[in-house]
Short mmCIF file of C-alpha atoms in Angstrom, two decimals:
data_model
loop_
_atom_site.label_atom_id
_atom_site.label_comp_id
_atom_site.label_asym_id
_atom_site.label_seq_id
_atom_site.Cartn_x
_atom_site.Cartn_y
_atom_site.Cartn_z
CA MET S 23 17.10 13.58 11.16
CA LYS S 24 16.92 9.81 11.64
CA LEU S 25 16.64 10.16 15.43
CA THR S 26 13.86 12.73 15.01
CA PHE S 27 11.95 10.35 12.72
CA ILE S 28 12.31 7.47 15.19
CA PHE S 29 11.19 9.66 18.08
CA THR S 30 8.13 10.76 16.07
CA LEU S 31 7.23 7.13 15.37
CA ILE S 32 7.51 6.29 19.08
CA LEU S 33 5.19 9.18 20.00
CA LEU S 34 2.74 8.14 17.30
CA GLN S 35 2.69 4.56 18.57
CA LEU S 36 2.13 5.75 22.13
CA PHE S 37 -0.79 7.87 20.95
CA LEU S 38 -2.31 4.99 18.97
CA ASN S 39 -1.97 2.68 21.95
CA LEU S 40 -3.67 5.27 24.12
CA SER S 41 -6.49 5.80 21.63
CA SER S 42 -7.17 2.08 21.35
CA GLN S 43 -7.33 1.43 25.08
CA ASN S 44 -10.36 -0.55 26.18
CA TYR S 45 -12.28 1.28 28.89
CA ASP S 46 -13.02 -2.06 30.54
CA GLU S 47 -9.30 -2.33 31.21
CA LEU S 48 -9.21 1.07 32.90
CA LYS S 49 -10.02 1.42 36.56
CA VAL S 50 -12.46 4.21 37.32
CA ASN S 51 -9.75 6.27 39.01
CA GLU S 52 -6.90 5.39 36.69
CA THR S 53 -4.68 8.25 35.60
CA ILE S 54 -3.46 8.32 31.99
CA ARG S 55 -0.10 9.89 31.21
CA VAL S 56 -0.45 11.60 27.84
CA PRO S 57 2.25 11.63 25.13
CA TYR S 58 1.39 15.14 23.91
CA GLU S 59 1.83 18.67 25.20
CA PRO S 60 -1.30 20.01 26.95
CA TYR S 61 -2.59 23.47 26.16
CA ASN S 62 0.14 26.08 26.68
CA TRP S 63 -1.52 28.73 28.83
CA GLU S 64 0.03 32.15 29.12
CA THR S 65 1.03 32.45 32.77
CA GLU S 66 0.99 35.38 35.15
CA SER S 67 2.15 35.86 38.72
CA ILE S 68 -0.56 35.49 41.32
CA GLY S 69 0.95 38.58 42.92
CA ASN S 70 -0.57 40.67 40.13
CA HIS S 71 -4.02 39.95 41.56
CA ASN S 72 -5.71 40.94 44.77
CA ILE S 73 -5.06 37.60 46.45
CA GLU S 74 -3.72 37.23 49.97
CA LYS S 75 -0.76 34.90 49.54
CA ASP S 76 -0.57 33.86 53.20
CA LYS S 77 -4.21 32.75 53.17
CA LEU S 78 -3.70 30.93 49.89
CA ASP S 79 -0.57 29.11 51.10
CA THR S 80 -2.36 28.02 54.28
CA PHE S 81 -5.31 26.76 52.29
CA LEU S 82 -3.16 24.86 49.77
CA SER S 83 -1.32 23.21 52.64
CA LYS S 84 -4.66 22.18 54.13
CA ILE S 85 -6.10 20.64 50.98
CA SER S 86 -2.86 18.82 50.15
CA GLU S 87 -4.05 16.31 52.74
CA TRP S 88 -7.15 15.47 50.72
CA GLU S 89 -6.82 11.81 49.86
CA ASN S 90 -8.23 12.12 46.34
CA LEU S 91 -7.00 15.52 45.17
CA GLN S 92 -5.25 15.59 41.79
CA SER S 93 -5.02 19.18 40.62
CA VAL S 94 -5.99 22.80 41.28
CA LEU S 95 -5.85 25.46 38.56
CA VAL S 96 -6.98 29.08 38.49
CA ILE S 97 -7.15 31.18 35.31
CA LYS S 98 -7.91 34.89 35.41
CA ASP S 99 -8.26 37.07 32.31
CA ASN S 100 -7.14 34.09 30.22
CA LYS S 101 -3.85 33.72 32.13
CA LEU S 102 -2.90 30.79 34.33
CA ILE S 103 -2.11 32.21 37.76
CA LEU S 104 -2.20 29.05 39.90
CA GLU S 105 -1.34 25.44 39.01
CA LYS S 106 -0.84 22.74 41.62
CA TYR S 107 -0.66 18.95 41.27
CA TYR S 108 -0.86 16.26 43.92
CA LYS S 109 -0.32 12.52 44.45
CA GLY S 110 2.44 12.32 41.83
CA CYS S 111 0.36 13.97 39.09
CA ASP S 112 1.59 16.69 36.73
CA LYS S 113 0.39 18.57 33.67
CA TYR S 114 0.71 15.39 31.57
CA SER S 115 -1.75 13.48 33.77
CA ALA S 116 -5.23 12.97 32.29
CA PHE S 117 -8.17 12.05 34.52
CA ASN S 118 -11.69 10.74 34.20
CA THR S 119 -13.86 13.87 34.27
CA PHE S 120 -17.07 11.92 34.97
CA SER S 121 -20.13 14.16 34.42
CA VAL S 122 -18.09 17.15 33.26
CA THR S 123 -18.53 15.23 29.99
CA LYS S 124 -22.18 16.31 29.94
CA SER S 125 -21.22 19.96 29.50
CA ILE S 126 -18.99 18.98 26.57
CA THR S 127 -21.93 17.11 25.03
CA SER S 128 -24.04 20.25 25.45
CA ALA S 129 -21.47 22.34 23.58
CA LEU S 130 -21.44 19.84 20.71
CA ILE S 131 -25.23 19.98 20.39
CA GLY S 132 -24.90 23.76 20.18
CA ILE S 133 -22.27 23.47 17.46
CA ALA S 134 -24.41 21.02 15.44
CA ILE S 135 -27.36 23.44 15.66
CA LYS S 136 -25.10 26.33 14.59
CA GLN S 137 -24.06 24.26 11.58
CA LYS S 138 -27.73 23.45 10.88
CA LEU S 139 -27.04 19.72 11.13
CA ILE S 140 -29.68 19.70 13.86
CA GLN S 141 -32.67 21.97 13.24
CA SER S 142 -33.02 23.17 16.84
CA GLU S 143 -33.18 21.92 20.40
CA ASN S 144 -36.96 21.82 20.03
CA GLU S 145 -36.84 18.82 17.69
CA SER S 146 -38.44 15.58 18.86
CA ILE S 147 -35.81 13.02 19.78
CA MET S 148 -37.81 10.21 18.18
CA ALA S 149 -36.92 11.61 14.75
CA TYR S 150 -33.42 10.30 15.51
CA PHE S 151 -34.49 6.88 16.80
CA PRO S 152 -36.76 5.44 14.08
CA GLU S 153 -35.60 1.94 15.04
CA TYR S 154 -37.59 2.33 18.27
CA ALA S 155 -40.57 4.28 16.88
CA ASP S 156 -43.04 1.39 16.92
CA LYS S 157 -41.65 -0.13 20.11
CA ILE S 158 -41.82 2.67 22.68
CA ASN S 159 -43.95 1.83 25.71
CA ASP S 160 -45.62 5.24 25.99
CA ASP S 161 -46.70 7.59 23.16
CA ARG S 162 -45.78 10.60 25.31
CA LYS S 163 -42.15 9.83 24.53
CA ASN S 164 -42.83 11.28 21.08
CA ASN S 165 -43.07 14.67 22.82
CA ILE S 166 -39.57 14.52 24.33
CA THR S 167 -37.30 17.08 22.67
CA ILE S 168 -33.56 17.65 22.57
CA LYS S 169 -34.10 20.54 24.98
CA HIS S 170 -35.67 18.17 27.48
CA LEU S 171 -32.53 16.03 27.35
CA LEU S 172 -30.32 19.10 27.80
CA THR S 173 -32.27 20.25 30.84
CA MET S 174 -32.78 16.84 32.48
CA SER S 175 -36.53 17.23 32.16
CA GLY S 176 -37.40 14.29 29.91
CA GLY S 177 -40.20 13.16 32.19
CA LEU S 178 -38.79 9.62 32.37
CA HIS S 179 -38.41 7.73 35.61
CA PRO S 180 -35.15 5.75 35.53
CA ASP S 181 -34.64 2.37 37.15
CA LYS S 182 -31.29 3.82 38.31
CA TRP S 183 -30.33 7.46 37.74
CA TRP S 184 -26.88 6.47 36.53
CA ASN S 185 -28.11 3.90 33.96
CA PRO S 186 -27.08 5.29 30.53
CA SER S 187 -29.02 2.74 28.43
CA ILE S 188 -30.87 4.41 25.57
CA LYS S 189 -32.76 1.23 24.82
CA TYR S 190 -34.06 0.98 28.37
CA ALA S 191 -35.04 4.67 28.44
CA LEU S 192 -37.04 4.50 25.22
CA LEU S 193 -38.55 1.04 25.51
CA LYS S 194 -39.03 0.47 29.24
CA ALA S 195 -38.63 3.59 31.38
CA PRO S 196 -42.06 4.85 32.54
CA VAL S 197 -43.13 8.42 31.84
CA GLU S 198 -43.47 10.04 35.25
CA SER S 199 -44.36 13.59 34.22
CA LYS S 200 -44.99 15.72 31.16
CA PRO S 201 -41.67 16.28 29.34
CA GLY S 202 -40.30 19.67 30.29
CA ASP S 203 -42.18 19.95 33.58
CA LYS S 204 -39.81 18.44 36.14
CA PHE S 205 -36.08 18.19 36.69
CA LEU S 206 -34.87 14.62 37.23
CA TYR S 207 -31.19 13.78 36.74
CA TYR S 208 -30.95 10.75 34.46
CA ASN S 209 -27.77 9.69 32.66
CA ALA S 210 -29.56 8.14 29.67
CA LEU S 211 -30.67 11.62 28.56
CA PRO S 212 -27.23 13.08 27.73
CA HIS S 213 -26.18 9.71 26.31
CA MET S 214 -29.10 10.00 23.86
CA LEU S 215 -27.56 13.30 22.78
CA SER S 216 -24.35 11.50 21.83
CA ALA S 217 -26.39 9.18 19.60
CA ILE S 218 -28.27 12.15 18.12
CA ILE S 219 -24.99 13.90 17.25
CA SER S 220 -23.72 10.73 15.59
CA LYS S 221 -26.91 10.35 13.56
CA ALA S 222 -27.13 14.04 12.61
CA THR S 223 -23.47 14.50 11.62
CA ASN S 224 -22.61 11.01 10.32
CA HIS S 225 -19.65 11.07 12.68
CA SER S 226 -19.19 9.77 16.19
CA ILE S 227 -19.41 12.44 18.86
CA ARG S 228 -15.68 12.04 19.41
CA GLU S 229 -14.83 12.55 15.72
CA TYR S 230 -17.14 15.55 15.60
CA ALA S 231 -15.64 16.99 18.78
CA GLU S 232 -12.09 16.57 17.53
CA THR S 233 -12.83 18.65 14.41
CA TYR S 234 -15.18 21.34 15.68
CA LEU S 235 -14.38 21.72 19.39
CA PHE S 236 -11.05 20.28 20.48
CA ARG S 237 -9.00 21.38 17.49
CA PRO S 238 -10.23 25.01 17.60
CA LEU S 239 -9.54 25.05 21.36
CA GLU S 240 -6.09 23.52 20.71
CA ILE S 241 -6.70 20.67 23.16
CA ASN S 242 -6.82 16.87 23.15
CA CYS S 243 -9.11 14.28 24.67
CA ALA S 244 -6.89 11.53 26.02
CA TYR S 245 -9.60 8.88 26.06
CA TRP S 246 -13.37 8.63 25.66
CA GLN S 247 -15.46 5.78 27.04
CA LYS S 248 -17.97 3.96 24.83
CA GLU S 249 -21.41 2.73 25.91
CA GLU S 250 -23.98 0.88 23.80
CA GLY S 251 -21.95 1.51 20.66
CA TYR S 252 -21.69 5.28 21.15
CA TYR S 253 -19.06 7.40 22.86
CA SER S 254 -20.59 8.33 26.18
CA GLY S 255 -22.54 11.56 26.32
CA ARG S 256 -22.63 11.51 30.09
CA SER S 257 -19.21 10.48 31.50
CA GLY S 258 -15.85 8.89 30.82
CA THR S 259 -13.84 11.56 29.00
CA TYR S 260 -10.22 11.91 30.07
CA PHE S 261 -8.48 15.30 29.89
CA THR S 262 -5.41 16.91 31.35
CA PRO S 263 -6.39 19.82 33.63
CA ARG S 264 -4.80 22.38 31.30
CA ASP S 265 -6.88 21.12 28.39
CA LEU S 266 -10.09 20.78 30.35
CA ALA S 267 -9.84 24.36 31.64
CA ARG S 268 -10.04 25.60 28.03
CA LEU S 269 -13.72 24.69 28.03
CA GLY S 270 -14.15 27.54 30.48
CA THR S 271 -12.50 29.96 28.05
CA LEU S 272 -15.01 29.01 25.36
CA TYR S 273 -17.92 29.98 27.60
CA LEU S 274 -16.29 33.05 29.17
CA GLN S 275 -15.60 34.42 25.69
CA LYS S 276 -19.20 33.82 24.61
CA GLY S 277 -18.27 31.07 22.18
CA ASN S 278 -15.51 32.96 20.37
CA VAL S 279 -11.95 31.65 20.60
CA ASN S 280 -9.06 32.86 18.44
CA ASN S 281 -11.55 34.95 16.41
CA VAL S 282 -13.55 31.85 15.54
CA GLN S 283 -17.20 31.75 16.65
CA ILE S 284 -17.33 28.11 17.78
CA LEU S 285 -20.64 28.50 19.64
CA ASP S 286 -23.36 31.09 19.16
CA THR S 287 -23.55 33.66 21.94
CA LEU S 288 -27.24 32.84 22.31
CA TRP S 289 -26.34 29.20 23.02
CA ILE S 290 -24.10 30.33 25.89
CA GLU S 291 -26.98 32.38 27.30
CA LYS S 292 -29.38 29.45 27.00
CA SER S 293 -26.83 27.12 28.61
CA PHE S 294 -26.58 29.30 31.70
CA LYS S 295 -30.32 29.87 32.18
CA ASN S 296 -32.09 27.90 34.92
CA TYR S 297 -34.76 25.48 33.69
CA ALA S 298 -35.18 23.38 36.85
CA ASP S 299 -38.57 23.58 38.55
CA THR S 300 -37.11 22.75 41.96
CA ASP S 301 -33.78 22.09 43.66
CA ASP S 302 -34.97 19.16 45.79
CA LYS S 303 -33.42 16.71 43.32
CA PHE S 304 -30.04 18.47 43.27
CA PHE S 305 -26.93 16.76 44.69
CA LEU S 306 -25.56 19.75 46.57
CA ARG S 307 -27.80 21.62 48.97
CA GLY S 308 -27.10 22.99 52.43
CA HIS S 309 -23.37 23.44 51.85
CA GLU S 310 -21.11 26.44 51.50
CA VAL S 311 -21.22 25.75 47.76
CA ASN S 312 -24.74 25.05 46.50
CA GLN S 313 -26.36 24.06 43.26
CA ILE S 314 -29.14 26.58 42.67
CA GLY S 315 -30.14 25.82 39.09
CA TYR S 316 -29.62 23.70 35.99
CA GLY S 317 -29.14 24.92 32.42
CA TYR S 318 -28.17 23.05 29.26
CA LEU S 319 -26.16 20.34 31.08
CA TRP S 320 -24.46 23.06 33.13
CA TRP S 321 -25.02 23.55 36.84
CA ILE S 322 -25.69 27.01 38.22
CA MET S 323 -23.94 27.26 41.58
CA GLU S 324 -23.60 29.80 44.35
CA ALA S 325 -20.59 30.36 46.60
CA ASN S 326 -19.51 33.33 48.66
CA GLU S 327 -22.66 35.12 47.47
CA LYS S 328 -21.47 34.86 43.88
CA LYS S 329 -22.96 32.93 40.99
CA TYR S 330 -20.85 30.38 39.13
CA PHE S 331 -21.58 28.15 36.17
CA ALA S 332 -20.17 24.68 36.62
CA ALA S 333 -19.34 21.54 34.74
CA TYR S 334 -19.48 19.18 37.69
CA GLY S 335 -18.63 15.48 37.99
CA ALA S 336 -18.80 12.70 40.55
CA GLY S 337 -16.08 12.87 43.16
CA ASP S 338 -16.22 16.68 43.10
CA GLN S 339 -14.66 17.37 39.72
CA CYS S 340 -15.37 21.10 39.38
CA LEU S 341 -14.89 23.43 36.44
CA LEU S 342 -16.28 26.71 37.78
CA ILE S 343 -16.51 29.85 35.71
CA ASN S 344 -17.38 33.37 36.84
CA PRO S 345 -18.09 35.70 33.89
CA GLU S 346 -18.15 38.77 36.14
CA SER S 347 -14.53 38.33 37.26
CA ASN S 348 -13.41 36.44 34.13
CA THR S 349 -12.22 33.57 36.33
CA ILE S 350 -11.93 29.81 35.80
CA ILE S 351 -11.39 27.52 38.79
CA LEU S 352 -10.65 23.85 38.15
CA ILE S 353 -10.33 21.11 40.77
CA THR S 354 -9.95 17.45 39.83
CA GLN S 355 -10.14 14.53 42.23
CA HIS S 356 -10.40 10.77 42.13
CA PHE S 357 -13.91 9.47 42.60
CA LYS S 358 -14.62 8.33 46.14
CA GLN S 359 -17.54 6.19 47.29
CA SER S 360 -18.25 8.57 50.17
CA TRP S 361 -19.03 11.27 47.59
CA PHE S 362 -22.70 10.29 47.61
CA ASP S 363 -23.03 10.99 51.34
CA LYS S 364 -20.26 13.42 52.27
CA LYS S 365 -19.41 16.74 50.63
CA GLU S 366 -16.86 18.01 53.11
CA ASP S 367 -14.48 18.96 50.29
CA LEU S 368 -17.04 21.34 48.82
CA ASP S 369 -17.39 23.16 52.10
CA LEU S 370 -13.67 23.92 51.83
CA LEU S 371 -14.12 24.89 48.18
CA GLU S 372 -16.02 28.01 49.28
CA GLU S 373 -12.99 29.07 51.29
CA PHE S 374 -10.78 28.61 48.22
CA ILE S 375 -13.18 30.62 46.04
CA SER S 376 -13.26 33.45 48.57
CA ILE S 377 -9.43 33.64 48.45
CA VAL S 378 -8.82 33.45 44.69
CA ASP S 379 -11.97 35.18 43.42
CA ASN S 380 -12.56 37.94 45.94
#
């Protein structure tokens, strides 16, 4: 009994140390080893599915040479059928998911609307930022809605697309187009959503997520970056692959997990609808895997003539879900500077998809 108590205290201290880590002390590609058990997926042999093992083995051997690869998971019919780790990682390794965080933020907005803490996505964002109401540099910002943030169509022209500053966006960023008219990827928009959740729920987005998203999914967030006093709505969440893949289950099951309706079915449908006016501002075009649309902070992608919905992050973090085949494909990698110019890994991703989701 005494040894059990001591062991519990050690685990608790490890968790507290992890939770109090300063993001400034973490390198962008740092891997966190978690002190808890990731989600316990029911497993099934890949042989029970129409997958050519020889092709799969050849492919896995090929991608093992990728310098930045961390993990590959495939879930079919809610069963884990493939799980591979690389570069010394295992199921206890948590990684920076980068912009996959945006899709988590989207889910939390949907939950807050379901709970009527936010009236709807058609609310003006300025109702949540009264401290800036008399300081905005363009009255057209009063017309920006939560939906515009969700669809990256706020009409703002950023100084840098990756700049998450809410203050800059509201006080200095010029209005380039009518809100809702044009797609323009801008990291301040989902970060505003984090602030809106905090203001609407009286809890930080992380506290809110722990209660209404992570706990029902039976998962943990290992770490969550803060920016401008708010947990980031655009990047910097750390999850183990097993836990992160559960987000796919939530959307495949139309918001219902363990007989609990976490998200409204209509929110799932809205999330996967394309709102982008054009694809000329997309990151991935002209590859074997292409971005063909943008929903509520979810990418709509095409590969092997099939449509996938993707939470996608810098460095080719991919959580792909295919509702037709009830499949989740997760690939995590370290961020690499060449990501902005080279997408050779994604060309191979199509080959992987064709093998495991044929």
